[in-house]
PDB file of C-alpha atoms and ligand atoms in Angstrom:
ATOM      1  CA  MET C   1      28.088 -54.609 -51.610  1.00  0.00           C
ATOM      2  CA  SER C   2      26.398 -54.336 -48.314  1.00  0.00           C
ATOM      3  CA  GLY C   3      27.075 -56.529 -45.385  1.00  0.00           C
ATOM      4  CA  PRO C   4      26.351 -58.554 -43.596  1.00  0.00           C
ATOM      5  CA  ALA C   5      28.552 -58.289 -40.579  1.00  0.00           C
ATOM      6  CA  THR C   6      29.296 -61.734 -39.121  1.00  0.00           C
ATOM      7  CA  PRO C   7      30.668 -63.000 -35.829  1.00  0.00           C
ATOM      8  CA  ALA C   8      34.072 -63.173 -37.535  1.00  0.00           C
ATOM      9  CA  ASP C   9      33.948 -59.415 -37.841  1.00  0.00           C
ATOM     10  CA  VAL C  10      33.379 -59.017 -34.144  1.00  0.00           C
ATOM     11  CA  VAL C  11      30.741 -57.558 -33.297  1.00  0.00           C
ATOM     12  CA  LEU C  12      28.610 -57.781 -30.223  1.00  0.00           C
ATOM     13  CA  GLY C  13      29.169 -54.483 -28.489  1.00  0.00           C
ATOM     14  CA  GLY C  14      32.275 -53.716 -26.514  1.00  0.00           C
ATOM     15  CA  ALA C  15      34.746 -50.908 -26.811  1.00  0.00           C
ATOM     16  CA  ALA C  16      35.424 -48.996 -29.977  1.00  0.00           C
ATOM     17  CA  GLY C  17      38.956 -50.376 -30.246  1.00  0.00           C
ATOM     18  CA  PRO C  18      42.417 -49.218 -29.239  1.00  0.00           C
ATOM     19  CA  VAL C  19      42.960 -45.502 -29.511  1.00  0.00           C
ATOM     20  CA  SER C  20      46.138 -44.321 -31.175  1.00  0.00           C
ATOM     21  CA  ARG C  21      47.261 -40.997 -29.785  1.00  0.00           C
ATOM     22  CA  SER C  22      50.947 -41.662 -30.197  1.00  0.00           C
ATOM     23  CA  GLY C  23      51.032 -40.450 -33.776  1.00  0.00           C
ATOM     24  CA  ARG C  24      51.978 -43.916 -34.972  1.00  0.00           C
ATOM     25  CA  VAL C  25      50.063 -45.392 -37.898  1.00  0.00           C
ATOM     26  CA  GLU C  26      48.383 -48.691 -36.999  1.00  0.00           C
ATOM     27  CA  ILE C  27      47.951 -51.215 -39.817  1.00  0.00           C
ATOM     28  CA  THR C  28      45.194 -53.827 -39.620  1.00  0.00           C
ATOM     29  CA  ASP C  29      44.622 -56.598 -42.165  1.00  0.00           C
ATOM     30  CA  SER C  30      41.212 -56.715 -43.806  1.00  0.00           C
ATOM     31  CA  ARG C  31      39.224 -59.937 -43.730  1.00  0.00           C
ATOM     32  CA  GLU C  32      38.331 -61.682 -46.967  1.00  0.00           C
ATOM     33  CA  ALA C  33      34.603 -62.281 -47.139  1.00  0.00           C
ATOM     34  CA  GLU C  34      31.967 -63.200 -49.684  1.00  0.00           C
ATOM     35  CA  VAL C  35      29.056 -60.892 -50.377  1.00  0.00           C
ATOM     36  CA  GLY C  36      26.615 -62.168 -52.971  1.00  0.00           C
ATOM     37  CA  ALA C  37      28.829 -63.426 -55.804  1.00  0.00           C
ATOM     38  CA  PHE C  38      31.763 -61.207 -54.843  1.00  0.00           C
ATOM     39  CA  ARG C  39      34.946 -61.484 -52.859  1.00  0.00           C
ATOM     40  CA  VAL C  40      35.388 -58.454 -50.672  1.00  0.00           C
ATOM     41  CA  ARG C  41      38.044 -57.157 -48.326  1.00  0.00           C
ATOM     42  CA  ARG C  42      36.374 -56.083 -45.103  1.00  0.00           C
ATOM     43  CA  ALA C  43      38.446 -53.349 -43.465  1.00  0.00           C
ATOM     44  CA  LEU C  44      35.827 -52.520 -40.815  1.00  0.00           C
ATOM     45  CA  PRO C  45      34.651 -53.758 -38.409  1.00  0.00           C
ATOM     46  CA  ARG C  46      37.566 -55.794 -37.059  1.00  0.00           C
ATOM     47  CA  ARG C  47      38.027 -57.238 -33.606  1.00  0.00           C
ATOM     48  CA  ASP C  48      40.559 -54.600 -32.736  1.00  0.00           C
ATOM     49  CA  ARG C  49      38.954 -51.758 -34.632  1.00  0.00           C
ATOM     50  CA  ARG C  50      35.174 -51.364 -34.438  1.00  0.00           C
ATOM     51  CA  SER C  51      34.629 -47.927 -35.915  1.00  0.00           C
ATOM     52  CA  ILE C  52      36.339 -44.779 -37.165  1.00  0.00           C
ATOM     53  CA  GLY C  53      34.172 -41.816 -36.309  1.00  0.00           C
ATOM     54  CA  ALA C  54      30.665 -42.986 -37.225  1.00  0.00           C
ATOM     55  CA  TRP C  55      32.039 -45.246 -40.006  1.00  0.00           C
ATOM     56  CA  CYS C  56      31.417 -48.803 -38.854  1.00  0.00           C
ATOM     57  CA  PHE C  57      31.738 -50.921 -41.986  1.00  0.00           C
ATOM     58  CA  ILE C  58      34.037 -50.787 -45.045  1.00  0.00           C
ATOM     59  CA  ASP C  59      33.835 -53.426 -47.777  1.00  0.00           C
ATOM     60  CA  HIS C  60      36.281 -53.044 -50.664  1.00  0.00           C
ATOM     61  CA  MET C  61      34.670 -55.053 -53.436  1.00  0.00           C
ATOM     62  CA  GLY C  62      36.426 -56.487 -56.475  1.00  0.00           C
ATOM     63  CA  PRO C  63      37.675 -55.733 -59.004  1.00  0.00           C
ATOM     64  CA  ALA C  64      35.776 -58.554 -60.704  1.00  0.00           C
ATOM     65  CA  VAL C  65      34.084 -59.082 -64.035  1.00  0.00           C
ATOM     66  CA  VAL C  66      30.303 -58.874 -64.210  1.00  0.00           C
ATOM     67  CA  THR C  67      27.818 -59.536 -66.989  1.00  0.00           C
ATOM     68  CA  GLU C  68      24.526 -57.967 -67.981  1.00  0.00           C
ATOM     69  CA  ASP C  69      22.649 -60.464 -65.805  1.00  0.00           C
ATOM     70  CA  HIS C  70      25.081 -61.301 -63.027  1.00  0.00           C
ATOM     71  CA  GLY C  71      26.887 -58.807 -60.853  1.00  0.00           C
ATOM     72  CA  LEU C  72      26.526 -58.181 -57.181  1.00  0.00           C
ATOM     73  CA  ASP C  73      23.357 -60.313 -57.101  1.00  0.00           C
ATOM     74  CA  ILE C  74      22.452 -59.300 -53.564  1.00  0.00           C
ATOM     75  CA  GLY C  75      18.734 -59.875 -53.090  1.00  0.00           C
ATOM     76  CA  PRO C  76      16.440 -57.801 -50.888  1.00  0.00           C
ATOM     77  CA  HIS C  77      17.662 -57.546 -47.303  1.00  0.00           C
ATOM     78  CA  PRO C  78      16.895 -55.177 -44.421  1.00  0.00           C
ATOM     79  CA  HIS C  79      18.883 -52.548 -42.558  1.00  0.00           C
ATOM     80  CA  ILE C  80      18.312 -50.495 -39.417  1.00  0.00           C
ATOM     81  CA  GLY C  81      20.262 -47.724 -37.729  1.00  0.00           C
ATOM     82  CA  LEU C  82      22.803 -47.047 -40.476  1.00  0.00           C
ATOM     83  CA  GLN C  83      23.469 -45.303 -43.756  1.00  0.00           C
ATOM     84  CA  THR C  84      24.940 -47.201 -46.705  1.00  0.00           C
ATOM     85  CA  VAL C  85      27.413 -45.220 -48.810  1.00  0.00           C
ATOM     86  CA  THR C  86      28.152 -46.774 -52.190  1.00  0.00           C
ATOM     87  CA  TRP C  87      30.991 -45.561 -54.425  1.00  0.00           C
ATOM     88  CA  LEU C  88      32.265 -47.231 -57.595  1.00  0.00           C
ATOM     89  CA  LEU C  89      35.709 -46.970 -59.164  1.00  0.00           C
ATOM     90  CA  ASP C  90      34.729 -49.020 -62.198  1.00  0.00           C
ATOM     91  CA  GLY C  91      31.539 -50.448 -63.687  1.00  0.00           C
ATOM     92  CA  GLU C  92      27.849 -50.072 -62.976  1.00  0.00           C
ATOM     93  CA  ALA C  93      25.399 -51.509 -60.445  1.00  0.00           C
ATOM     94  CA  LEU C  94      21.681 -51.174 -59.864  1.00  0.00           C
ATOM     95  CA  HIS C  95      20.183 -50.202 -56.504  1.00  0.00           C
ATOM     96  CA  ARG C  96      16.534 -50.864 -55.667  1.00  0.00           C
ATOM     97  CA  ASP C  97      14.897 -50.208 -52.327  1.00  0.00           C
ATOM     98  CA  SER C  98      11.633 -50.373 -50.437  1.00  0.00           C
ATOM     99  CA  LEU C  99      11.128 -46.621 -50.886  1.00  0.00           C
ATOM    100  CA  GLY C 100      10.644 -47.336 -54.591  1.00  0.00           C
ATOM    101  CA  SER C 101      14.094 -46.087 -55.617  1.00  0.00           C
ATOM    102  CA  GLU C 102      15.640 -47.664 -58.695  1.00  0.00           C
ATOM    103  CA  GLN C 103      19.020 -46.149 -59.416  1.00  0.00           C
ATOM    104  CA  VAL C 104      21.976 -47.169 -61.549  1.00  0.00           C
ATOM    105  CA  ILE C 105      25.233 -46.001 -60.032  1.00  0.00           C
ATOM    106  CA  ARG C 106      28.398 -45.271 -62.024  1.00  0.00           C
ATOM    107  CA  PRO C 107      31.903 -44.116 -61.103  1.00  0.00           C
ATOM    108  CA  GLY C 108      31.952 -40.583 -59.729  1.00  0.00           C
ATOM    109  CA  GLN C 109      28.443 -40.882 -58.314  1.00  0.00           C
ATOM    110  CA  LEU C 110      27.285 -41.559 -54.781  1.00  0.00           C
ATOM    111  CA  ASN C 111      24.375 -43.610 -53.499  1.00  0.00           C
ATOM    112  CA  LEU C 112      23.419 -42.839 -49.914  1.00  0.00           C
ATOM    113  CA  MET C 113      20.653 -44.835 -48.265  1.00  0.00           C
ATOM    114  CA  THR C 114      19.489 -44.015 -44.752  1.00  0.00           C
ATOM    115  CA  ALA C 115      17.891 -46.954 -42.968  1.00  0.00           C
ATOM    116  CA  GLY C 116      16.620 -45.355 -39.761  1.00  0.00           C
ATOM    117  CA  HIS C 117      13.834 -47.523 -38.324  1.00  0.00           C
ATOM    118  CA  GLY C 118      13.976 -49.825 -41.349  1.00  0.00           C
ATOM    119  CA  VAL C 119      14.545 -50.093 -45.075  1.00  0.00           C
ATOM    120  CA  ALA C 120      15.244 -52.949 -47.466  1.00  0.00           C
ATOM    121  CA  HIS C 121      17.262 -52.924 -50.670  1.00  0.00           C
ATOM    122  CA  SER C 122      18.845 -55.065 -53.353  1.00  0.00           C
ATOM    123  CA  GLU C 123      22.040 -54.618 -55.358  1.00  0.00           C
ATOM    124  CA  GLU C 124      21.843 -56.042 -58.837  1.00  0.00           C
ATOM    125  CA  ALA C 125      23.303 -56.292 -62.320  1.00  0.00           C
ATOM    126  CA  THR C 126      22.067 -53.473 -64.550  1.00  0.00           C
ATOM    127  CA  GLY C 127      20.773 -55.596 -67.425  1.00  0.00           C
ATOM    128  CA  ARG C 128      23.160 -53.916 -69.864  1.00  0.00           C
ATOM    129  CA  TYR C 129      26.637 -53.472 -68.382  1.00  0.00           C
ATOM    130  CA  ARG C 130      29.365 -56.057 -68.886  1.00  0.00           C
ATOM    131  CA  GLY C 131      32.906 -55.585 -67.661  1.00  0.00           C
ATOM    132  CA  ARG C 132      34.908 -54.736 -64.593  1.00  0.00           C
ATOM    133  CA  LEU C 133      33.186 -53.857 -61.351  1.00  0.00           C
ATOM    134  CA  HIS C 134      35.208 -52.316 -58.547  1.00  0.00           C
ATOM    135  CA  GLY C 135      33.981 -50.286 -55.634  1.00  0.00           C
ATOM    136  CA  VAL C 136      33.378 -49.840 -51.979  1.00  0.00           C
ATOM    137  CA  GLN C 137      30.434 -49.816 -49.646  1.00  0.00           C
ATOM    138  CA  LEU C 138      30.553 -48.224 -46.243  1.00  0.00           C
ATOM    139  CA  TRP C 139      28.125 -47.971 -43.376  1.00  0.00           C
ATOM    140  CA  VAL C 140      27.690 -44.978 -41.140  1.00  0.00           C
ATOM    141  CA  ALA C 141      26.160 -45.643 -37.703  1.00  0.00           C
ATOM    142  CA  GLN C 142      23.270 -43.265 -37.180  1.00  0.00           C
ATOM    143  CA  PRO C 143      23.074 -41.345 -33.898  1.00  0.00           C
ATOM    144  CA  ASP C 144      20.180 -41.664 -31.446  1.00  0.00           C
ATOM    145  CA  ALA C 145      18.604 -38.505 -32.900  1.00  0.00           C
ATOM    146  CA  THR C 146      17.858 -40.186 -36.259  1.00  0.00           C
ATOM    147  CA  ARG C 147      18.472 -43.915 -35.982  1.00  0.00           C
ATOM    148  CA  CYS C 148      14.820 -44.695 -35.246  1.00  0.00           C
ATOM    149  CA  GLY C 149      13.578 -42.162 -37.800  1.00  0.00           C
ATOM    150  CA  PRO C 150      12.344 -42.508 -41.382  1.00  0.00           C
ATOM    151  CA  PRO C 151      14.387 -44.103 -44.177  1.00  0.00           C
ATOM    152  CA  ALA C 152      15.639 -42.089 -47.144  1.00  0.00           C
ATOM    153  CA  PHE C 153      17.620 -42.460 -50.346  1.00  0.00           C
ATOM    154  CA  GLU C 154      19.841 -39.948 -52.154  1.00  0.00           C
ATOM    155  CA  HIS C 155      21.786 -40.192 -55.392  1.00  0.00           C
ATOM    156  CA  HIS C 156      24.435 -37.601 -56.176  1.00  0.00           C
ATOM    157  CA  GLY C 157      25.519 -37.460 -59.807  1.00  0.00           C
ATOM    158  CA  GLY C 158      28.582 -35.360 -59.092  1.00  0.00           C
ATOM    159  CA  LEU C 159      30.645 -34.429 -56.063  1.00  0.00           C
ATOM    160  CA  PRO C 160      33.083 -31.623 -55.227  1.00  0.00           C
ATOM    161  CA  ARG C 161      36.757 -32.096 -56.009  1.00  0.00           C
ATOM    162  CA  VAL C 162      39.874 -30.601 -54.518  1.00  0.00           C
ATOM    163  CA  GLU C 163      43.305 -30.564 -56.143  1.00  0.00           C
ATOM    164  CA  LEU C 164      45.989 -31.452 -53.628  1.00  0.00           C
ATOM    165  CA  SER C 165      49.719 -31.450 -54.426  1.00  0.00           C
ATOM    166  CA  ALA C 166      49.814 -34.962 -55.943  1.00  0.00           C
ATOM    167  CA  ALA C 167      46.186 -36.096 -55.752  1.00  0.00           C
ATOM    168  CA  THR C 168      42.681 -35.275 -56.855  1.00  0.00           C
ATOM    169  CA  ALA C 169      40.377 -35.578 -53.860  1.00  0.00           C
ATOM    170  CA  THR C 170      36.647 -36.168 -54.312  1.00  0.00           C
ATOM    171  CA  VAL C 171      34.600 -35.416 -51.225  1.00  0.00           C
ATOM    172  CA  LEU C 172      31.971 -38.138 -50.839  1.00  0.00           C
ATOM    173  CA  VAL C 173      30.724 -37.130 -47.412  1.00  0.00           C
ATOM    174  CA  GLY C 174      31.596 -34.205 -45.180  1.00  0.00           C
ATOM    175  CA  GLU C 175      34.187 -31.567 -45.920  1.00  0.00           C
ATOM    176  CA  LEU C 176      37.834 -31.387 -46.954  1.00  0.00           C
ATOM    177  CA  ASP C 177      39.857 -28.250 -47.518  1.00  0.00           C
ATOM    178  CA  GLY C 178      36.742 -26.102 -47.894  1.00  0.00           C
ATOM    179  CA  ALA C 179      34.933 -28.438 -50.328  1.00  0.00           C
ATOM    180  CA  ARG C 180      31.706 -29.826 -48.909  1.00  0.00           C
ATOM    181  CA  SER C 181      29.722 -32.835 -50.145  1.00  0.00           C
ATOM    182  CA  PRO C 182      25.961 -32.375 -50.572  1.00  0.00           C
ATOM    183  CA  ALA C 183      25.399 -35.855 -49.056  1.00  0.00           C
ATOM    184  CA  TRP C 184      23.264 -35.838 -45.904  1.00  0.00           C
ATOM    185  CA  ARG C 185      25.066 -36.288 -42.591  1.00  0.00           C
ATOM    186  CA  ASP C 186      23.680 -36.877 -39.121  1.00  0.00           C
ATOM    187  CA  THR C 187      27.140 -36.913 -37.535  1.00  0.00           C
ATOM    188  CA  ASP C 188      30.448 -35.186 -38.085  1.00  0.00           C
ATOM    189  CA  GLN C 189      32.382 -37.449 -40.442  1.00  0.00           C
ATOM    190  CA  VAL C 190      34.303 -37.238 -43.695  1.00  0.00           C
ATOM    191  CA  GLY C 191      34.880 -39.640 -46.584  1.00  0.00           C
ATOM    192  CA  VAL C 192      37.242 -38.722 -49.433  1.00  0.00           C
ATOM    193  CA  ASP C 193      38.337 -40.600 -52.561  1.00  0.00           C
ATOM    194  CA  LEU C 194      41.999 -39.968 -53.389  1.00  0.00           C
ATOM    195  CA  ASP C 195      43.255 -40.398 -56.947  1.00  0.00           C
ATOM    196  CA  LEU C 196      47.001 -40.231 -56.400  1.00  0.00           C
ATOM    197  CA  ARG C 197      49.820 -39.395 -58.752  1.00  0.00           C
ATOM    198  CA  PRO C 198      53.468 -40.119 -57.984  1.00  0.00           C
ATOM    199  CA  GLY C 199      54.631 -37.682 -55.347  1.00  0.00           C
ATOM    200  CA  THR C 200      53.782 -36.486 -51.866  1.00  0.00           C
ATOM    201  CA  THR C 201      50.338 -35.339 -50.849  1.00  0.00           C
ATOM    202  CA  VAL C 202      49.774 -33.613 -47.546  1.00  0.00           C
ATOM    203  CA  LEU C 203      46.249 -34.397 -46.412  1.00  0.00           C
ATOM    204  CA  PRO C 204      44.599 -31.714 -44.338  1.00  0.00           C
ATOM    205  CA  LEU C 205      43.148 -33.459 -41.264  1.00  0.00           C
ATOM    206  CA  ARG C 206      41.055 -32.321 -38.328  1.00  0.00           C
ATOM    207  CA  ARG C 207      42.537 -32.679 -34.871  1.00  0.00           C
ATOM    208  CA  ASP C 208      39.240 -33.788 -33.339  1.00  0.00           C
ATOM    209  CA  HIS C 209      38.801 -36.551 -35.944  1.00  0.00           C
ATOM    210  CA  GLU C 210      40.275 -40.024 -35.946  1.00  0.00           C
ATOM    211  CA  HIS C 211      41.095 -41.200 -39.494  1.00  0.00           C
ATOM    212  CA  GLY C 212      41.514 -44.339 -41.542  1.00  0.00           C
ATOM    213  CA  LEU C 213      42.887 -45.058 -45.005  1.00  0.00           C
ATOM    214  CA  VAL C 214      41.985 -47.930 -47.323  1.00  0.00           C
ATOM    215  CA  VAL C 215      43.911 -48.455 -50.574  1.00  0.00           C
ATOM    216  CA  PHE C 216      41.984 -49.700 -53.613  1.00  0.00           C
ATOM    217  CA  ALA C 217      44.859 -49.910 -56.097  1.00  0.00           C
ATOM    218  CA  GLY C 218      48.593 -49.324 -56.052  1.00  0.00           C
ATOM    219  CA  ALA C 219      50.336 -48.637 -52.773  1.00  0.00           C
ATOM    220  CA  VAL C 220      51.080 -45.619 -50.641  1.00  0.00           C
ATOM    221  CA  THR C 221      53.221 -44.725 -47.681  1.00  0.00           C
ATOM    222  CA  LEU C 222      51.352 -42.940 -44.904  1.00  0.00           C
ATOM    223  CA  ASP C 223      53.620 -41.277 -42.368  1.00  0.00           C
ATOM    224  CA  GLY C 224      56.228 -43.949 -43.000  1.00  0.00           C
ATOM    225  CA  ALA C 225      53.908 -46.988 -43.041  1.00  0.00           C
ATOM    226  CA  ARG C 226      53.321 -48.831 -46.303  1.00  0.00           C
ATOM    227  CA  VAL C 227      49.642 -49.387 -47.066  1.00  0.00           C
ATOM    228  CA  GLY C 228      48.264 -51.534 -49.887  1.00  0.00           C
ATOM    229  CA  PRO C 229      44.956 -53.183 -50.782  1.00  0.00           C
ATOM    230  CA  GLY C 230      43.774 -55.407 -47.931  1.00  0.00           C
ATOM    231  CA  HIS C 231      45.013 -53.084 -45.191  1.00  0.00           C
ATOM    232  CA  LEU C 232      43.372 -50.479 -43.005  1.00  0.00           C
ATOM    233  CA  ALA C 233      45.714 -47.753 -41.827  1.00  0.00           C
ATOM    234  CA  TYR C 234      44.466 -46.016 -38.690  1.00  0.00           C
ATOM    235  CA  LEU C 235      45.414 -42.586 -37.426  1.00  0.00           C
ATOM    236  CA  GLY C 236      44.181 -41.425 -34.056  1.00  0.00           C
ATOM    237  CA  THR C 237      42.991 -37.958 -33.166  1.00  0.00           C
ATOM    238  CA  GLY C 238      45.235 -34.947 -32.688  1.00  0.00           C
ATOM    239  CA  ARG C 239      46.670 -34.562 -36.184  1.00  0.00           C
ATOM    240  CA  ASP C 240      46.531 -31.521 -38.456  1.00  0.00           C
ATOM    241  CA  GLU C 241      47.803 -33.398 -41.485  1.00  0.00           C
ATOM    242  CA  GLY C 242      49.004 -36.710 -42.867  1.00  0.00           C
ATOM    243  CA  ALA C 243      51.735 -37.190 -45.464  1.00  0.00           C
ATOM    244  CA  LEU C 244      50.842 -39.627 -48.226  1.00  0.00           C
ATOM    245  CA  ILE C 245      53.563 -40.719 -50.663  1.00  0.00           C
ATOM    246  CA  ALA C 246      52.841 -42.607 -53.888  1.00  0.00           C
ATOM    247  CA  THR C 247      55.579 -43.881 -56.178  1.00  0.00           C
ATOM    248  CA  GLY C 248      53.087 -44.754 -58.928  1.00  0.00           C
ATOM    249  CA  PRO C 249      49.406 -44.194 -59.599  1.00  0.00           C
ATOM    250  CA  ALA C 250      47.268 -45.204 -56.613  1.00  0.00           C
ATOM    251  CA  ARG C 251      43.681 -44.943 -55.469  1.00  0.00           C
ATOM    252  CA  ALA C 252      42.599 -44.738 -51.842  1.00  0.00           C
ATOM    253  CA  LEU C 253      39.804 -43.730 -49.500  1.00  0.00           C
ATOM    254  CA  LEU C 254      40.216 -41.545 -46.448  1.00  0.00           C
ATOM    255  CA  VAL C 255      37.558 -41.771 -43.746  1.00  0.00           C
ATOM    256  CA  GLY C 256      37.428 -39.799 -40.548  1.00  0.00           C
ATOM    257  CA  GLY C 257      35.188 -38.509 -37.841  1.00  0.00           C
ATOM    258  CA  VAL C 258      34.719 -37.608 -34.230  1.00  0.00           C
ATOM    259  CA  PRO C 259      35.155 -40.832 -32.211  1.00  0.00           C
ATOM    260  CA  LEU C 260      31.730 -42.309 -31.484  1.00  0.00           C
ATOM    261  CA  GLY C 261      32.101 -42.713 -27.739  1.00  0.00           C
ATOM    262  CA  VAL C 262      29.266 -45.261 -27.573  1.00  0.00           C
ATOM    263  CA  PRO C 263      29.547 -48.993 -28.230  1.00  0.00           C
ATOM    264  CA  LEU C 264      27.585 -50.202 -31.242  1.00  0.00           C
ATOM    265  CA  LEU C 265      25.748 -53.470 -31.402  1.00  0.00           C
ATOM    266  CA  MET C 266      26.084 -54.888 -34.910  1.00  0.00           C
ATOM    267  CA  TRP C 267      24.455 -58.109 -36.007  1.00  0.00           C
ATOM    268  CA  TRP C 268      23.804 -59.168 -39.612  1.00  0.00           C
ATOM    269  CA  ASN C 269      22.645 -56.028 -41.421  1.00  0.00           C
ATOM    270  CA  PHE C 270      21.550 -54.200 -38.311  1.00  0.00           C
ATOM    271  CA  VAL C 271      23.260 -51.507 -36.260  1.00  0.00           C
ATOM    272  CA  ALA C 272      21.643 -50.953 -32.884  1.00  0.00           C
ATOM    273  CA  ARG C 273      22.330 -50.403 -29.204  1.00  0.00           C
ATOM    274  CA  THR C 274      20.480 -53.321 -27.584  1.00  0.00           C
ATOM    275  CA  ARG C 275      19.854 -56.983 -28.311  1.00  0.00           C
ATOM    276  CA  GLU C 276      16.126 -56.286 -27.999  1.00  0.00           C
ATOM    277  CA  GLU C 277      16.266 -53.897 -30.951  1.00  0.00           C
ATOM    278  CA  ILE C 278      18.111 -56.498 -33.014  1.00  0.00           C
ATOM    279  CA  VAL C 279      15.587 -59.240 -32.188  1.00  0.00           C
ATOM    280  CA  ASP C 280      12.707 -56.895 -33.069  1.00  0.00           C
ATOM    281  CA  ALA C 281      14.268 -56.185 -36.456  1.00  0.00           C
ATOM    282  CA  TYR C 282      15.063 -59.853 -37.050  1.00  0.00           C
ATOM    283  CA  LEU C 283      11.466 -60.880 -36.281  1.00  0.00           C
ATOM    284  CA  ALA C 284      10.028 -58.098 -38.450  1.00  0.00           C
ATOM    285  CA  TRP C 285      12.072 -59.312 -41.442  1.00  0.00           C
ATOM    286  CA  HIS C 286      11.507 -63.000 -40.645  1.00  0.00           C
ATOM    287  CA  ASN C 287       7.741 -62.493 -40.405  1.00  0.00           C
ATOM    288  CA  ASP C 288       7.691 -60.000 -43.298  1.00  0.00           C
ATOM    289  CA  ASP C 289       5.384 -57.863 -41.193  1.00  0.00           C
ATOM    290  CA  GLY C 290       5.694 -54.726 -43.323  1.00  0.00           C
ATOM    291  CA  ARG C 291       8.257 -52.835 -41.246  1.00  0.00           C
ATOM    292  CA  PHE C 292      10.823 -53.052 -44.040  1.00  0.00           C
ATOM    293  CA  GLY C 293       8.449 -52.680 -46.963  1.00  0.00           C
ATOM    294  CA  THR C 294       8.918 -54.484 -50.267  1.00  0.00           C
ATOM    295  CA  VAL C 295      11.681 -54.272 -52.848  1.00  0.00           C
ATOM    296  CA  ASP C 296      10.601 -54.760 -56.463  1.00  0.00           C
ATOM    297  CA  SER C 297      13.481 -57.096 -57.307  1.00  0.00           C
ATOM    298  CA  PRO C 298      13.750 -60.294 -59.364  1.00  0.00           C
ATOM    299  CA  LEU C 299      16.217 -61.661 -56.806  1.00  0.00           C
ATOM    300  CA  PRO C 300      15.098 -63.758 -53.839  1.00  0.00           C
ATOM    301  CA  ARG C 301      14.790 -62.157 -50.429  1.00  0.00           C
ATOM    302  CA  ILE C 302      17.803 -62.912 -48.187  1.00  0.00           C
ATOM    303  CA  THR C 303      17.071 -64.576 -44.867  1.00  0.00           C
ATOM    304  CA  VAL C 304      19.157 -65.355 -41.828  1.00  0.00           C
ATOM    305  CA  GLY C 305      18.933 -67.590 -38.758  1.00  0.00           C
ATOM    306  CA  ALA C 306      17.850 -66.102 -35.439  1.00  0.00           C
ATOM    307  CA  PRO C 307      20.296 -64.158 -33.280  1.00  0.00           C
ATOM    308  CA  PRO C 308      21.975 -66.603 -30.880  1.00  0.00           C
ATOM    309  CA  TRP C 309      20.589 -64.814 -27.824  1.00  0.00           C
ATOM    310  CA  ARG C 310      16.993 -64.758 -29.017  1.00  0.00           C
ATOM    311  CA  THR C 311      14.539 -65.899 -26.334  1.00  0.00           C
ATOM    312  CA  ARG C 312      11.240 -65.120 -28.035  1.00  0.00           C
TER     313      ARG C 312
HETATM  314 MN1   MN V   1      22.708 -53.725 -47.814  1.00  0.00          MN
END
């Protein structure tokens, strides 16, 4: 489910995108992309929207049908400077990484991998699950304090839930309405799954956060704007709440955070600040020099051509 970011997604530095302070909801279309064997809808990054808080990548994946032996089929690949947040609505997938983690993830559970200076992972079929697979993977840009630090992996088998007026909210990352996720955070951001029933839900928001909403199934109206799968709805800072109306069952993801304030440099599976850092990471993976370790996976290692600006 992870990456990579491509030139079609933006992504070579620049501003963080237009800032909405007017209270109006901005709707952006996601880009259809292929990741491994899957079609995904990439809500972030987009040319006109690079990040929401520290969230810098949102891939809504599936639903699609997988077999015991074929699913995501994403072979070992490297990351730097980001956390991957994996959340499934349906199905099962297997995560392996260069820290030696081997973890099946199921709906209601969270996989959180911190890349720091470098980690590699694969995303595979489980060897036993057949059926629908539907989920999302997000990236969180790490701050300077930790982005060159050690990698880590966490699996959370259960997460706190909050009952809102017409929705059950599961807090993946951060805090909502007093419920706090145990997932590690380096920055002040929130990610919440919303299982919506028909009716109106008033989402408690933080004024210092900007927010985004992605719909996985069904449709909702957010402060008057209709949002369905394939859209990103963006709300700027300065709001205490957002009114979400569903006329039938719907499923959505709310993300938010303090605006980053620094431009990110994203290329392939790397989040950095300079081209030099990206070239270093590219060469380390290309030369398999040990920086990213080894993933015990039956799938082939994924490679990529050099960054276009590479001079060494
Ligand atoms: Mn990945």
